[in-house]
Every structure is written in structure tokens, then in C-alpha cells.
Amino acid sequence: MVMHSGGLEYDGARPTVTIGIDVGGTNIRAAVVDGEGVIVDAASAPTPRSAESLAAAIVGVVHELAGPESVREDGTVDSLAGNYSIGAVGLAVAGFVNRERTIVRYAPHLPWLDAPVARDLSAVLGLPVVLEHDANAAAVAEYRYGAAAGGRNVVVIALGTGIGGAFVQEGNLYRGSFGVAPELGHIQVVPEGRSCACGKRGCWERYCSGTALVDTAIEHLAKSPRQFTTLSREVATDPAGLTGRRVAGAAQAGDALALAVMADFSQWLGVGISLVADVFDPDLIVISGGVAQSAPLFLDAAREHYQRLATGAGYRSMPRIRSTQLGESAGLIGAAELARISLSST
Amino acid sequence: MVMHSGGLEYDGARPTVTIGIDVGGTNIRAAVVDGEGVIVDAASAPTPRSAESLAAAIVGVVHELAGPESVREDGTVDSLAGNYSIGAVGLAVAGFVNRERTIVRYAPHLPWLDAPVARDLSAVLGLPVVLEHDANAAAVAEYRYGAAAGGRNVVVIALGTGIGGAFVQEGNLYRGSFGVAPELGHIQVVPEGRSCACGKRGCWERYCSGTALVDTAIEHLAKSPRQFTTLSREVATDPAGLTGRRVAGAAQAGDALALAVMADFSQWLGVGISLVADVFDPDLIVISGGVAQSAPLFLDAAREHYQRLATGAGYRSMPRIRSTQLGESAGLIGAAELARISLSST
């Protein structure tokens, strides 16, 4: 099921656009993005489980956006014939991408392992394809068009199912020596703490993510079962149906259990922010990702906690902390931006 | 008490040297360093407690190295008249230095607080003076002449009384937006853990430093008092006399208690190395500082622990881990090197 929405028509010489695609564990979200970071067209599809179907689905959304008249018999895209003059495609992927940004090395929620995704998709589409870690892509977008604009050294902390991190240094992404930096979600913050899918225990994202909101709620109830709130009743009736979004919604409505969960979350965010402030000493930290939608519920408390934890507070300048401006579109806007940058650099 | 050792004489045109000074909480160690990073002359003095005496002591070691015939009546140094043609002085300081490297903002073991040390000393000596955080200075030396040579992104972890950190990125120090980066010692690794002089609890350096070796030994004995080893007897007789160096020495001699302490230390070093590997994704990590002298006692075990903890191990390239080559002289050699670099850039 590919949805198609909106569309723009150009007369005469058409400006080159790029397509940004956010390949998430649940959905593939794609958009045509112009040279000002504006989404002019969008499409999406559910993420299939096999590598073949995943490639087909990505090709599908590109064909959808490009328009049927641009698709040649072999499946390549004739960017002169379709809806847009498409210069390149950028993919934002929740996983390790190699430093050359050609291979997805490891993506826990996707069927790619050491997969030369850029080359393969480029061959199928007949278009240049650029890969990037999703948090890096989001950071590029926030830096160009959003909350990270004007920062000298900026760390983006993306709070979603897990935690993604990105470090924009004087306008450039820092990718580390092997394309892994900065991996923030699996820093051990609690020795022998909650077990993590990564095989370790006590990882930061087990305490400070959408998933963590659910676990903290269940843990609170296990410790103090005699809480009778809307949320506690929901957990009792349908524990598997609980989501981080639901916990945030309940907190918004003043649910006591949900507010206690949010207070815990704020503390752990403060711990992580102080770590980021110590390690990178940035002038700006941007909180993004799905959970950032609920920033009013936790960001002020997290700030207070962080200010208590930052080393040498009072003897150093401290980074500003802002919430995302581009929301959940940051990843695909950034992927499109990186595709655009790759065009001008070749 | 200023000690003076060695000395070189030049005939004819003399090459410009620089003086590097490591201003530690206990001692001021200074050296004349040549353009190849070689120490050609050295002097030292105990660190006084007041800011005035500290400045006087630093001026004292510079005068000593420059030679009395070079000291003008006003105390400035005539670098043409003395033992060496001294181009500049570099100071390595255990504390926060501002990004412009002119002011010591905060140094827990020194009487400097927002002190314009570079300007003041430069005025007294009549020589350019460059400041740097001691771990940064040590990293510069290791990068130019030691264990960090050839690294693309290198993190230096200096294990001494506390933990110092430095990040050399493609040959340049990364200092962060406010001169604090990377501050590794006070990352919280144990929630509600050991209390720290910084006012927080559970800081990494409270588990992984020379000081931590002592605390861990005492903690082991408190938990299991019926241990009868050489070290346990020493602790019983003179608990205040115990030092990290002594614990390391006992471990070297096979003392069971000291070996257990070292095993704990290795674990915490592994935790910190995995954090550094995740956050910076360097290709090289160098362990330096006084405790690094005992690296054979803990480094292999720390490596093993780190390899278990590194996120996505098996799906990513991992940094090499090396021990210091320049030992405790790294700080002053680096300070001298930075002084030399400042000369060529002006």
C-alpha cells in the first residue's frame, strides 16, 4: 500500500529536487524535497521483513513520487519525463552505515547486514543514492533548516524507540573513524540494569526512550501495585497494548502514574545530557525524535537535573538545550539534503 | 627548592627551544624541549598553595632553566643571553582552560579561578606563554612523538589522581565550544555511587583512577574483613598511608587483595573505554597518566571487558588500545610543543 499525497507542477525548466527516504523499522516514509528543505510531495509504505521486499518497497515509493511516466521498462527512473527533475535519492537508516556511506553494516530492525544498499538501489533506479544514519540525517536537516541552526558544535539526541545521536561540528557531521559516532543509546548508565536487545544491561535507551516509558510504567506498578489511575487500569487490562505515546498522553492528562514515569524519564535525560555536555562540550543540544513531541512534559525537569549533574557547573559555559523544529520529518528532509549535497560535490 | 639537571651547549647560531611546564597539584615540572620533542634540560619545584607563590615558583623554574645571565633586572628573560634561545613557554594545567587558552577558569587542585595566567606570566617573563589543559597537552605529545602517532581520531584517557581526557581529531585537539571537552572523569557510571569532590556521586574517576584503587581496596576489606594479605595488613596498620601506587605494587607482587582491586579497576576501565568507543568512535585510544605505568596489570582484562560492552561488536571496526609511550613527561613535552606551534603560527 503506497500512499501518494499532493504534487507540484512546473512549467518550462524545472529545478532539480531530491528524494529523501526515512527507512524505519515500521514504515518507509519518502518525500520530494526542494532546495529550501521544503517537502513538496510525500509517499509512504510499511517496511517489509525481507531484504528483497524492502528494496522493492523503496523502489516503489520512488516510482510513485517520480510518476509512472518516468519509469522505464527496466525500472530505472527517467528524471526528465516524470513529475520532477529528480537529481538523487537519500536514505536515512536506523543502523550503522560505513564511513563511505555505501553499506548498511548493521541495522537491528531492518533485514540488512553488510548490505551494499547504495550501490544496489542506485543500479535499480538509475539515480545516485546516498546513505546516512537516521540521526545524522535528522541532524543535517535541523542544522540547515531547524533547531540546530547557528550552532557551532551541536549534538542531536533523537529519542524514539531507542536513542540516536549525531554530532554536527562546525557544520559538518562527525562520523568517527568507522561511521559509528556518536552511538549514545547503549552507553551503560546502570550497572546490572535493565537488559537490552543489544545483549548488554543498563543501556541509556532502556531508561530514556519511548520504549523505556512503557517499561518504567510497568516497573512502577510492580513496585507499588495499589495505584488506581487511568493508566494503571489500562496496564492491568492490556499490558501489551501500552505504548510510550500512550504514557505521554496520560501524563498530559495529569495521570499520577504517568507523571511519575515522566519524572523518572526526565532524570535519565538529565543524566544523558550531562554526559553529552561533558564529553562533547557543545554550545547546543537538540532533542528530537518521536518522544520530543512531548518535550513540554519533561524538558524543563531534565534541564534542572542536568544542571545539577554537569561537571564544574558555575565555572563553565553551558550548552543551550532546544527541542526539534522539524519533528519526525527531520530524517527524510536531511536525507534529501545530503542527496542534494552529493550532487553539488560531484 | 628548585632542582636543575643536565644542560646542552650550542656553538654559534642556536636553535630555538621552548619550555614546557606541567603545573600539577603537587609539583611543578618544567623542561627545555627541542624541536624533536626531546627533553634537553629539566627543573622542578613543589606547587605552592597561593596564586602569588605559584606564579613566583613558575617564574623561578623558567629563570633556572634560562640561566641567571639571561634574567634582566625586571625579571624578564633575555633569550639571547642565557643557556638557550627560548622562543615561548607552554603550561599544562590540570583544570578548565578557556577556548582561547588565555585563562584558567577552574582548577580544583590549584589556586587559580578565572585567572588570566597566560597574560600575567607573559608580562613577567617577557616571553609568549601558551596554556593548555594537561590531558590535551599530553595528547599533543603522544600524537607527535608517542603512542597516538598515526591515529586519525584518537582519544587519550589519562589515569592519575583523577581522569583526564583529550580528543585529537585528524591531528587537531578538539576543545569543544567552551574549552571543556572532553571531560571524562565525572561521567556518572554508578547512580548513587561513591561521592566525589565535584559534588556528584558515582563519577567514573571514583572507580577508575589512582585514588580509586585505594577506595576499592578499603571497600573490599570492609565487605570481607577476613583477608590476610600483605596489603590488608598495611591497610589495617596505616589506612591513610595507602596509595594507588602501593596497591599496584602489591598486585605486581601477587597480593590477592590487590589483584582483586585491579580486577575491579579493569572492569571500570572497560566500561569507560566502551563509552569512549561508542561516543567518539576513534581508531585509537591511548591510556596515559601515572596509573598507566601499571598497564600490564590491568590493560588486557580491560580490553576483554570493553569488547564485551562495545555496542554492535562484530558489526563494526574497533579502536586499537595502546599504553602511553612518553609516560609522565607527556604533559610538559606537549606544552612545549604547543608553545612551539604558537610561534610558527604568529
XYZ file of C-alpha atoms in Angstrom:
692
model
C 0.000 0.000 0.000
C 1.718 3.144 -1.209
C 0.061 6.434 -0.435
C 0.614 9.447 -2.576
C -0.185 12.949 -1.478
C -0.031 16.374 -3.056
C 2.187 17.248 -6.013
C 3.541 20.322 -7.753
C 3.793 21.048 -11.424
C 6.473 23.128 -13.055
C 6.372 24.841 -16.387
C 9.493 25.057 -18.506
C 12.882 24.429 -16.886
C 12.281 22.562 -13.657
C 14.524 22.936 -10.618
C 16.276 19.768 -9.529
C 14.752 18.172 -6.452
C 15.907 15.224 -4.400
C 14.007 12.433 -2.695
C 14.589 11.743 0.977
C 13.542 8.408 2.443
C 13.418 7.511 6.109
C 13.668 3.730 6.347
C 12.290 2.914 9.782
C 11.520 -0.396 11.420
C 7.781 0.124 10.894
C 7.353 2.456 7.925
C 9.179 3.759 4.901
C 8.474 7.479 4.632
C 9.589 9.276 1.479
C 9.337 12.840 0.223
C 10.326 15.040 -2.643
C 12.233 17.929 -1.066
C 13.181 21.182 -2.759
C 16.362 23.210 -2.425
C 14.988 25.047 0.606
C 14.261 21.888 2.590
C 10.543 22.083 1.882
C 8.561 18.866 1.355
C 6.666 19.210 -1.921
C 5.357 15.675 -2.195
C 5.231 12.627 0.072
C 4.630 8.882 -0.048
C 4.906 6.047 2.426
C 4.714 2.271 2.734
C 5.034 -0.276 5.518
C 8.522 -1.743 5.994
C 8.672 -5.347 4.717
C 10.611 -8.014 6.616
C 12.875 -9.393 3.856
C 15.730 -7.580 2.144
C 14.239 -8.196 -1.324
C 10.815 -6.876 -0.417
C 12.409 -3.924 1.368
C 14.337 -2.946 -1.766
C 11.163 -3.367 -3.837
C 9.187 -1.191 -1.431
C 11.799 1.582 -1.557
C 11.841 1.418 -5.351
C 8.043 1.522 -5.185
C 7.851 4.804 -3.276
C 10.429 6.382 -5.569
C 8.440 5.306 -8.646
C 5.286 6.619 -7.019
C 6.847 10.032 -6.366
C 8.606 10.197 -9.731
C 5.384 9.343 -11.548
C 4.613 6.326 -13.788
C 5.583 8.141 -16.969
C 9.163 8.421 -15.702
C 9.626 4.700 -15.033
C 11.443 2.960 -17.856
C 10.835 -0.694 -18.689
C 13.905 -1.773 -16.719
C 12.660 0.108 -13.655
C 15.187 2.940 -13.856
C 13.852 6.462 -13.492
C 13.973 8.969 -16.332
C 14.007 12.103 -14.250
C 13.240 14.273 -17.259
C 9.965 12.510 -18.011
C 8.145 12.359 -14.684
C 6.665 14.653 -12.048
C 10.005 16.105 -11.018
C 13.539 16.542 -12.182
C 14.987 14.159 -9.575
C 18.717 14.530 -9.033
C 19.400 11.924 -6.390
C 17.907 9.856 -3.588
C 18.976 9.957 0.066
C 18.218 7.175 2.544
C 18.126 7.693 6.292
C 18.612 4.349 8.017
C 18.356 3.396 11.672
C 21.627 1.486 11.792
C 25.389 1.533 11.373
C 26.428 2.889 7.982
C 30.067 2.597 6.906
C 32.156 5.743 6.782
C 31.933 5.887 2.983
C 28.141 5.733 3.342
C 27.724 2.943 0.820
C 26.961 -0.049 3.051
C 24.480 -0.659 5.857
C 26.613 -2.659 8.234
C 24.068 -3.477 10.906
C 20.513 -2.302 11.459
C 18.744 -4.089 14.329
C 15.228 -3.508 12.965
C 15.938 -3.969 9.224
C 16.858 -7.031 7.103
C 20.221 -5.520 6.088
C 23.561 -6.871 7.237
C 26.696 -5.639 5.470
C 24.402 -4.764 2.558
C 25.693 -2.519 -0.268
C 22.380 -0.681 -0.271
C 23.531 2.472 -2.068
C 25.033 0.583 -4.999
C 22.137 -1.857 -5.341
C 19.395 0.786 -5.234
C 21.342 3.094 -7.487
C 21.624 0.311 -10.081
C 17.894 -0.384 -9.934
C 16.803 3.258 -10.005
C 19.446 4.683 -12.314
C 19.876 7.550 -9.843
C 22.657 8.413 -7.391
C 21.781 7.057 -3.928
C 23.277 8.348 -0.692
C 23.000 6.573 2.676
C 23.118 8.069 6.140
C 22.411 7.054 9.711
C 18.957 8.417 10.534
C 20.061 10.544 13.470
C 22.805 12.067 11.304
C 20.285 12.827 8.566
C 17.923 14.433 11.080
C 20.798 16.497 12.444
C 21.675 17.774 8.982
C 18.085 18.897 8.488
C 17.865 20.565 11.910
C 21.175 22.281 11.243
C 20.154 23.609 7.840
C 16.502 24.369 8.493
C 15.643 23.806 12.149
C 16.578 23.877 15.812
C 20.300 23.271 15.300
C 20.768 26.304 13.030
C 23.567 28.594 14.110
C 25.185 26.102 16.471
C 28.940 25.703 16.353
C 29.150 22.269 17.921
C 25.729 20.655 18.105
C 24.700 17.269 19.467
C 21.307 15.933 18.420
C 19.749 13.386 20.773
C 16.955 11.559 18.963
C 14.537 9.896 21.401
C 12.351 7.297 19.727
C 12.110 3.515 20.059
C 15.735 3.816 21.121
C 18.194 6.712 21.224
C 20.034 8.002 18.180
C 22.824 10.535 18.333
C 24.518 12.913 15.921
C 27.309 15.439 16.272
C 27.481 18.396 13.889
C 30.821 20.104 14.196
C 31.180 23.493 12.540
C 28.529 22.451 10.040
C 29.939 19.008 9.296
C 28.765 15.650 10.566
C 31.306 13.890 12.734
C 31.087 10.212 11.807
C 34.049 8.833 13.720
C 36.715 6.574 12.303
C 34.318 3.763 11.399
C 30.996 5.558 10.885
C 29.607 4.671 14.314
C 29.919 8.009 16.172
C 28.182 9.078 18.234
C 26.431 5.960 19.486
C 24.663 7.205 22.607
C 21.836 4.741 23.221
C 23.908 1.866 24.537
C 26.110 3.675 26.990
C 25.829 1.792 30.274
C 24.167 4.094 32.799
C 23.076 1.449 35.321
C 25.497 -1.389 36.136
C 23.483 -4.639 36.013
C 20.457 -2.593 34.971
C 17.595 -3.412 32.610
C 18.577 -5.916 29.947
C 18.800 -4.620 26.391
C 18.276 -6.207 22.980
C 21.918 -5.347 22.241
C 22.975 -8.025 24.715
C 24.159 -5.657 27.424
C 22.439 -4.351 30.537
C 21.683 -0.860 31.802
C 21.917 0.932 28.435
C 20.767 4.558 28.447
C 17.960 3.916 25.950
C 16.444 1.338 28.290
C 15.673 4.258 30.638
C 15.182 7.160 28.258
C 13.178 6.371 25.124
C 9.603 5.715 24.066
C 10.065 2.044 24.903
C 11.529 2.963 28.274
C 8.378 4.905 29.191
C 6.427 1.650 28.991
C 8.979 -0.321 30.995
C 9.159 2.347 33.670
C 5.360 2.396 33.977
C 5.268 -1.384 34.417
C 8.148 -1.226 36.909
C 6.383 1.476 38.939
C 3.250 -0.662 39.097
C 5.204 -3.764 40.064
C 6.779 -1.853 42.953
C 3.569 -0.111 44.077
C 0.668 -2.158 42.702
C -2.019 -0.258 44.614
C -2.128 2.713 42.237
C -5.509 3.299 40.659
C -5.176 5.708 37.757
C -6.477 5.589 34.223
C -3.081 4.383 33.054
C -2.738 1.720 35.742
C -6.133 0.313 34.766
C -5.070 0.225 31.106
C -1.881 -1.603 32.027
C -3.879 -4.136 34.077
C -6.317 -4.738 31.195
C -3.913 -4.732 28.262
C -0.246 -4.569 29.307
C 0.971 -5.454 25.799
C -1.006 -2.587 24.293
C 0.832 0.106 26.244
C 2.992 2.493 24.191
C 5.287 5.365 25.039
C 2.900 7.658 23.220
C 0.064 6.485 25.471
C 2.138 7.105 28.610
C 2.928 10.609 27.370
C -0.743 11.200 26.587
C -1.759 10.085 30.077
C 0.867 12.385 31.610
C -0.530 15.217 29.531
C -3.954 14.471 31.059
C -2.457 14.584 34.570
C -2.425 10.837 35.306
C -0.384 10.386 38.514
C 1.344 7.183 37.433
C 2.240 8.653 34.038
C 3.600 11.790 35.695
C 5.804 9.689 37.963
C 7.074 7.832 34.890
C 7.806 11.162 33.182
C 9.707 12.364 36.266
C 11.952 9.287 36.030
C 12.382 9.857 32.315
C 13.436 13.480 32.938
C 16.069 12.345 35.417
C 17.576 9.921 32.936
C 17.501 12.500 30.192
C 19.324 14.867 32.547
C 21.962 12.186 33.174
C 22.480 11.715 29.437
C 22.528 15.420 28.643
C 25.169 16.000 31.296
C 27.213 13.180 29.787
C 26.901 14.734 26.328
C 27.779 18.182 27.706
C 30.894 16.781 29.411
C 32.081 14.703 26.500
C 31.380 16.996 23.543
C 31.135 20.385 25.287
C 28.702 21.598 22.608
C 27.077 25.018 22.573
C 23.741 23.491 21.573
C 21.915 20.227 22.248
C 18.788 19.449 20.238
C 16.267 16.887 21.480
C 14.499 15.256 18.542
C 12.722 12.008 17.681
C 9.142 10.949 18.294
C 9.321 11.427 22.067
C 10.372 15.078 21.559
C 6.731 15.806 20.701
C 6.108 15.533 24.439
C 9.036 17.800 25.370
C 6.850 20.159 27.459
C 6.240 17.195 29.789
C 9.898 16.527 30.560
C 12.362 19.041 29.136
C 12.362 21.622 31.934
C 12.804 18.949 34.602
C 15.569 17.320 32.543
C 17.327 20.689 32.261
C 17.242 21.178 36.019
C 18.611 17.731 36.647
C 21.337 18.193 34.056
C 22.417 21.494 35.534
C 22.961 19.748 38.850
C 24.979 16.991 37.186
C 27.159 18.944 34.738
C 30.765 18.878 35.883
C 32.132 22.224 37.077
C 28.770 23.954 36.657
C 29.310 27.600 37.524
C 32.856 27.531 36.141
C 31.982 26.866 32.527
C 29.538 27.989 29.889
C 26.723 25.536 29.357
C 25.071 24.469 26.120
C 21.581 25.617 25.285
C 19.027 22.832 25.008
C 16.313 23.053 22.395
C 13.563 20.820 21.132
C 13.279 19.773 17.468
C 11.694 22.166 14.954
C 11.247 19.685 12.113
C 9.731 16.879 14.163
C 9.580 13.452 12.618
C 10.236 14.741 9.107
C 13.805 15.724 10.025
C 15.253 12.376 8.900
C 13.849 12.439 5.392
C 14.494 16.147 4.887
C 18.087 15.551 5.957
C 18.440 12.536 3.656
C 17.182 14.663 0.752
C 19.592 17.439 1.734
C 22.529 15.007 1.782
C 21.486 13.722 -1.641
C 21.490 17.331 -2.848
C 24.929 17.982 -1.326
C 26.292 14.852 -3.028
C 25.153 16.254 -6.381
C 26.953 19.541 -5.959
C 30.148 17.847 -4.768
C 30.487 15.580 -7.806
C 63.835 24.118 46.244
C 64.468 24.180 42.535
C 66.395 21.317 41.033
C 68.407 21.705 37.904
C 69.613 18.800 35.866
C 71.698 18.381 32.740
C 72.137 21.017 30.068
C 73.338 21.360 26.492
C 75.611 23.955 24.977
C 75.383 25.220 21.436
C 78.059 26.944 19.408
C 77.164 29.710 17.002
C 73.542 30.136 15.911
C 71.371 28.338 18.429
C 68.116 26.620 17.501
C 65.036 27.992 19.210
C 63.743 25.797 22.010
C 60.589 26.084 24.086
C 59.933 25.407 27.748
C 57.111 23.080 28.742
C 55.755 23.202 32.296
C 53.384 20.716 33.866
C 51.645 22.507 36.739
C 50.318 19.709 38.914
C 48.685 19.781 42.328
C 51.878 18.519 43.975
C 54.782 19.516 41.743
C 55.720 21.936 39.001
C 57.772 20.032 36.435
C 59.484 22.031 33.709
C 61.749 21.165 30.786
C 63.526 22.696 27.861
C 62.324 20.738 24.836
C 63.857 20.807 21.368
C 62.112 20.760 18.004
C 62.015 16.953 18.008
C 60.208 16.689 21.322
C 63.375 15.743 23.201
C 63.903 16.998 26.753
C 67.319 18.688 26.870
C 67.098 20.165 30.372
C 64.705 19.853 33.317
C 63.813 21.575 36.582
C 61.105 21.151 39.188
C 59.650 22.699 42.315
C 56.834 21.906 44.734
C 53.486 23.564 43.943
C 52.774 26.424 46.407
C 49.265 26.975 47.774
C 48.740 30.666 46.932
C 48.345 32.179 43.477
C 51.208 34.637 44.062
C 53.653 31.990 45.228
C 52.567 29.731 42.382
C 53.374 32.427 39.821
C 56.707 33.069 41.541
C 57.554 29.362 41.516
C 56.782 29.066 37.800
C 58.913 32.124 37.062
C 61.585 30.514 39.239
C 61.844 27.316 37.191
C 61.915 29.318 33.948
C 64.748 31.509 35.277
C 66.559 28.407 36.438
C 66.343 26.778 33.004
C 67.105 30.004 31.123
C 70.174 30.635 33.287
C 70.875 33.598 35.591
C 72.725 35.565 32.899
C 69.505 35.782 30.876
C 67.379 37.275 33.684
C 67.060 41.039 33.365
C 66.628 43.300 36.397
C 62.862 43.421 35.890
C 62.664 39.635 35.806
C 62.031 39.308 32.074
C 64.103 36.774 30.174
C 66.615 37.800 27.528
C 66.534 34.638 25.487
C 69.666 35.616 23.591
C 71.798 35.855 26.707
C 71.108 32.639 28.615
C 71.523 28.878 28.264
C 69.046 28.598 25.400
C 67.329 30.623 22.750
C 63.881 30.314 24.341
C 61.010 31.119 21.999
C 57.992 30.591 24.221
C 56.660 28.845 27.306
C 53.822 26.329 27.403
C 51.865 25.494 30.563
C 49.945 22.243 31.015
C 47.334 22.748 33.735
C 45.026 20.253 35.425
C 41.873 22.335 35.042
C 39.438 24.049 32.714
C 41.162 26.436 30.312
C 39.061 28.792 28.189
C 38.806 28.133 24.483
C 41.241 30.950 23.672
C 43.695 29.306 26.101
C 44.432 32.504 27.970
C 42.551 31.951 31.238
C 42.468 29.121 33.775
C 38.796 29.044 34.625
C 38.762 26.399 37.322
C 41.454 24.062 38.585
C 40.392 22.033 41.625
C 43.947 21.489 42.924
C 45.446 24.921 42.079
C 44.858 28.453 43.464
C 43.608 29.744 40.109
C 40.000 30.778 39.470
C 39.247 32.725 36.309
C 42.910 33.704 36.328
C 44.478 35.298 33.191
C 47.563 33.152 33.680
C 48.951 33.429 30.154
C 48.875 37.236 30.122
C 50.242 37.622 33.637
C 53.141 35.194 33.196
C 53.918 36.547 29.754
C 54.186 40.069 31.208
C 56.536 38.899 33.967
C 58.733 36.745 31.722
C 58.687 38.839 28.578
C 58.026 35.635 26.604
C 54.912 34.329 24.850
C 53.022 31.965 27.167
C 50.540 29.332 25.980
C 48.114 27.476 28.269
C 46.568 24.059 27.791
C 44.608 21.503 29.768
C 47.136 18.879 30.890
C 45.431 15.942 29.193
C 45.293 17.928 25.940
C 48.986 18.740 26.237
C 49.826 15.106 26.889
C 47.739 14.088 23.884
C 49.623 16.503 21.631
C 52.910 14.974 22.740
C 51.697 11.399 22.292
C 50.344 12.321 18.871
C 53.572 13.937 17.697
C 56.097 11.676 19.370
C 54.391 8.770 21.096
C 51.603 6.214 21.275
C 48.984 8.322 19.466
C 51.123 8.782 16.334
C 49.341 7.874 13.129
C 45.859 7.867 14.640
C 43.088 9.572 12.738
C 40.724 10.133 15.660
C 42.467 9.486 18.946
C 41.135 9.685 22.492
C 43.677 9.878 25.293
C 42.461 8.686 28.703
C 44.837 9.941 31.393
C 44.508 7.924 34.606
C 46.081 9.690 37.575
C 44.622 11.196 40.747
C 41.507 11.586 38.617
C 40.784 11.026 34.922
C 41.738 13.475 32.210
C 40.596 13.179 28.630
C 41.699 14.533 25.269
C 40.433 14.072 21.732
C 42.810 14.547 18.804
C 40.873 14.733 15.589
C 42.872 14.494 12.360
C 45.847 15.975 14.191
C 43.960 18.783 15.921
C 42.789 18.995 19.506
C 39.038 19.119 19.866
C 38.348 21.572 22.690
C 34.568 21.884 22.439
C 32.631 25.112 22.362
C 33.823 26.300 25.766
C 37.185 24.567 26.177
C 35.840 21.794 28.415
C 35.797 18.801 26.028
C 36.255 16.014 26.619
C 35.595 15.880 30.350
C 35.517 12.148 31.053
C 36.253 11.820 34.758
C 32.909 12.967 36.074
C 30.577 10.993 33.893
C 28.158 9.232 36.219
C 28.747 5.496 35.902
C 27.039 4.398 39.137
C 23.743 6.059 40.121
C 24.034 6.993 43.812
C 27.588 5.649 43.764
C 30.719 6.830 45.578
C 30.618 10.517 46.418
C 33.032 12.753 44.532
C 34.799 16.023 45.387
C 32.939 17.553 42.430
C 29.708 17.326 44.432
C 28.176 14.484 42.439
C 28.091 10.751 43.060
C 29.230 7.769 41.038
C 31.714 9.604 38.781
C 33.894 7.384 36.621
C 37.127 8.596 38.227
C 35.867 7.454 41.637
C 36.149 3.878 40.265
C 38.991 4.129 37.781
C 41.972 6.220 38.931
C 44.905 6.035 41.309
C 42.678 7.337 44.098
C 40.004 4.793 43.215
C 42.475 1.918 43.721
C 42.748 2.935 47.370
C 38.991 3.296 47.838
C 38.317 -0.037 46.197
C 40.883 -1.748 48.437
C 39.251 -0.282 51.543
C 35.786 -1.233 50.253
C 36.902 -4.816 49.584
C 38.230 -5.081 53.124
C 35.085 -3.582 54.608
C 32.998 -6.184 52.774
C 35.297 -9.139 53.516
C 37.395 -8.162 56.520
C 38.917 -11.617 56.989
C 41.519 -11.255 54.264
C 45.094 -11.594 55.444
C 47.470 -10.375 52.795
C 50.425 -8.029 52.885
C 48.225 -5.229 51.614
C 45.394 -5.895 54.071
C 47.860 -5.728 56.948
C 49.211 -2.415 55.653
C 45.694 -1.025 55.402
C 44.958 -2.137 58.971
C 48.161 -0.524 60.272
C 48.159 2.706 58.249
C 44.982 3.198 56.194
C 45.833 6.847 55.460
C 49.220 5.847 54.061
C 47.785 3.707 51.278
C 48.351 4.969 47.711
C 47.303 3.775 44.284
C 50.938 3.162 43.502
C 51.220 0.887 46.554
C 48.132 -1.085 45.514
C 49.605 -1.529 42.042
C 52.922 -2.590 43.578
C 51.177 -5.173 45.756
C 49.277 -6.502 42.730
C 52.576 -6.800 40.898
C 53.840 -8.918 43.802
C 50.774 -11.165 43.586
C 48.897 -9.898 46.656
C 45.392 -11.424 46.467
C 43.573 -8.349 47.754
C 45.462 -6.052 45.371
C 44.722 -8.396 42.459
C 41.005 -8.292 43.286
C 41.195 -4.490 43.357
C 42.922 -4.495 39.974
C 40.221 -6.773 38.572
C 37.581 -4.239 39.628
C 39.651 -1.428 38.151
C 39.914 -3.300 34.826
C 36.145 -3.690 34.695
C 35.592 0.022 35.203
C 38.240 0.873 32.649
C 36.438 -1.441 30.224
C 33.170 0.383 30.921
C 34.790 3.739 30.215
C 36.635 2.565 27.114
C 33.396 1.212 25.664
C 31.743 4.562 26.366
C 34.586 6.384 24.620
C 34.445 3.943 21.691
C 30.680 4.470 21.333
C 30.751 8.232 21.666
C 33.854 9.156 19.655
C 34.287 6.037 17.510
C 38.051 6.623 17.404
C 40.544 4.348 15.668
C 42.949 4.618 18.601
C 42.627 5.002 22.364
C 45.754 5.772 24.388
C 45.870 5.095 28.128
C 48.239 7.525 29.824
C 48.777 9.128 33.224
C 50.582 7.810 36.282
C 48.443 4.683 36.578
C 49.365 3.686 33.006
C 52.759 2.614 34.370
C 50.909 -0.408 35.723
C 49.126 -1.150 32.445
C 50.373 -4.769 32.288
C 48.328 -5.384 35.455
C 45.010 -4.265 34.016
C 45.016 -3.449 30.303
C 44.366 -6.911 28.864
C 41.467 -7.522 31.249
C 40.049 -4.066 30.488
C 40.256 -4.827 26.755
C 38.316 -8.041 27.214
C 35.642 -6.329 29.248
C 35.392 -3.494 26.771
C 34.991 -5.864 23.845
C 32.008 -7.402 25.585
C 30.486 -3.976 26.243
C 31.089 -2.177 22.936
C 27.803 -1.692 21.126
C 27.398 -3.742 17.940
C 30.704 -5.548 18.471
C 31.207 -7.817 15.476
C 29.433 -5.364 13.183
C 31.903 -2.526 13.460
C 35.622 -1.929 13.444
C 37.023 -1.369 16.904
C 39.696 1.076 18.015
C 43.137 -0.143 18.966
C 44.075 0.465 22.590
C 47.629 1.381 23.451
C 49.503 2.413 26.547
C 51.453 5.698 26.754
C 54.959 5.888 25.280
C 56.021 9.178 26.886
C 54.824 8.382 30.400
C 54.558 11.227 32.859
C 56.628 13.596 30.701
C 53.899 13.735 28.048
C 52.257 16.813 29.592
C 55.333 19.011 29.599
C 56.556 17.805 26.205
C 53.119 18.627 24.807
C 53.088 22.042 26.463
C 56.469 22.801 24.917
C 55.206 21.565 21.545
C 52.143 23.827 21.752
C 54.406 26.761 22.625
C 56.464 25.923 19.527
C 53.342 25.704 17.349
C 52.176 29.103 18.649
C 55.475 30.608 17.484
C 55.141 29.331 13.938
C 51.516 30.445 13.668
C 52.200 34.090 14.618
